[in-house]
mmCIF file of C-alpha atoms in Angstrom:
data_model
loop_
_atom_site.group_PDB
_atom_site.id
_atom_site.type_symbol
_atom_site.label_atom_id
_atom_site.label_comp_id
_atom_site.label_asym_id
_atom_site.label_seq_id
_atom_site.Cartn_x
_atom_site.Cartn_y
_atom_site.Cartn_z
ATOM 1 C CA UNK A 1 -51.284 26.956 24.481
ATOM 2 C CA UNK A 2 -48.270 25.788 25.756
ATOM 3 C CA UNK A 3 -46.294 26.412 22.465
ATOM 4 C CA UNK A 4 -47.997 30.270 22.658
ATOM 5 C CA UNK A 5 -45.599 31.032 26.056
ATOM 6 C CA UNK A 6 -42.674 29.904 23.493
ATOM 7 C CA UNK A 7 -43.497 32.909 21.327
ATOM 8 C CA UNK A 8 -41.157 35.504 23.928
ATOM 9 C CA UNK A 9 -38.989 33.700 23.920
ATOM 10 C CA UNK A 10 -38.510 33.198 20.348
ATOM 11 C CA UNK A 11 -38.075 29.526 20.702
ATOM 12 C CA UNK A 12 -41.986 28.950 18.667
ATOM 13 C CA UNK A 13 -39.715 28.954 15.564
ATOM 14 C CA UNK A 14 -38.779 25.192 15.824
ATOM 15 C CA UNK A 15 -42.175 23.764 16.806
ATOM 16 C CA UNK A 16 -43.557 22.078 14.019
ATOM 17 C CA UNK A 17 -46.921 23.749 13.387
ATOM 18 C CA UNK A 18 -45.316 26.710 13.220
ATOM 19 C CA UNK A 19 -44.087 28.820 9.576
ATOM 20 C CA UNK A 20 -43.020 31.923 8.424
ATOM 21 C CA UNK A 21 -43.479 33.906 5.461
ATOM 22 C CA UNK A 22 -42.193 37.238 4.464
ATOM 23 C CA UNK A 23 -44.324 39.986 2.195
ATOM 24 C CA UNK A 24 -44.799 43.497 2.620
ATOM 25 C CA UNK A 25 -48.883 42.740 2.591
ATOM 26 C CA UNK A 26 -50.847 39.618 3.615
ATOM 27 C CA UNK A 27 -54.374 38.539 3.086
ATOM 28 C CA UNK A 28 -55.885 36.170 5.645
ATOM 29 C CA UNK A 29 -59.293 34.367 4.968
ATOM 30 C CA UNK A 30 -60.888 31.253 6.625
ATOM 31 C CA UNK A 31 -63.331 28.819 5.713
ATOM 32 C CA UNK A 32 -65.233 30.025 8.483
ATOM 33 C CA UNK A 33 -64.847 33.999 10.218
ATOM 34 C CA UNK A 34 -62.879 34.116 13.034
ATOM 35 C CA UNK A 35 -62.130 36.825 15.321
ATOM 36 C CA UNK A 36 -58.732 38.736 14.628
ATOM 37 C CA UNK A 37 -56.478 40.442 17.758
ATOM 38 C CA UNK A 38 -54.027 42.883 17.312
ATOM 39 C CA UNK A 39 -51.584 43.747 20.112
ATOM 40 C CA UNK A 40 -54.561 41.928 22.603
ATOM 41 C CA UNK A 41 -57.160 44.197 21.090
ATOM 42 C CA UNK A 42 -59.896 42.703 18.697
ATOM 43 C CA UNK A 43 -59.875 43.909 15.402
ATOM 44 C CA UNK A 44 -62.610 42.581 13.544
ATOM 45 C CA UNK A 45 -62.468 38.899 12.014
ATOM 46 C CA UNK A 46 -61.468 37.290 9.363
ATOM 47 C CA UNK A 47 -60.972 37.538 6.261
ATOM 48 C CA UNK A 48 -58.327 40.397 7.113
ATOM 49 C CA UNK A 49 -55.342 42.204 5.313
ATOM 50 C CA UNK A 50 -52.857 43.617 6.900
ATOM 51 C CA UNK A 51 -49.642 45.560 5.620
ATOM 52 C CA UNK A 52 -46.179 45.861 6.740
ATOM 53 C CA UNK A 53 -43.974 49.026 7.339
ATOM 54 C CA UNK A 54 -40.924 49.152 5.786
ATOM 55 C CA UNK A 55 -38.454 47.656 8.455
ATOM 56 C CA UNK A 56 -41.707 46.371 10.805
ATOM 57 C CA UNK A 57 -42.320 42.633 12.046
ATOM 58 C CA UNK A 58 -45.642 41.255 11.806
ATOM 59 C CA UNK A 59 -46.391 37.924 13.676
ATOM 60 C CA UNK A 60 -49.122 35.879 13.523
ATOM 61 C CA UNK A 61 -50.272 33.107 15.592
#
C-alpha cells in the first residue's frame, strides 16, 4: 500500500516489484479469480483481456 500512493506520482517505476510491458492487447489470468477494477469501478474478475487505443496508457497494479 504504501508503494500504491507512489503510482501519482510516477515514482512506482523504480520499486522493485514493479514492471512494465507494452502491447496493444493483454490477457490477464490467475491461478485463482480475482476481482478486476477499472478507473475504481469493478469490472468483473479475472481472467480478463483488455485492449489498448492507439495512443492510450493502460496501467495495472
Amino acid at each position: 500500500m504504501r508503494a500504491f500512493l507512489k503510482i501519482y506520482t510516477g515514482t512506482h517505476v523504480t520499486h522493485p516489484k514493479v514492471s512494465f510491458f507494452r502491447g496493444s492487447q493483454v490477457t490477464i489470468e490467475t491461478a485463482v479469480p480475482l476481482m478486476v477494477h477499472a478507473d475504481g469501478e469493478l469490472m468483473g474478475e479475472t481472467p480478463v483481456q483488455v485492449k489498448m487505443l492507439p495512443g492510450q496508457q493502460v496501467i495495472f497494479v
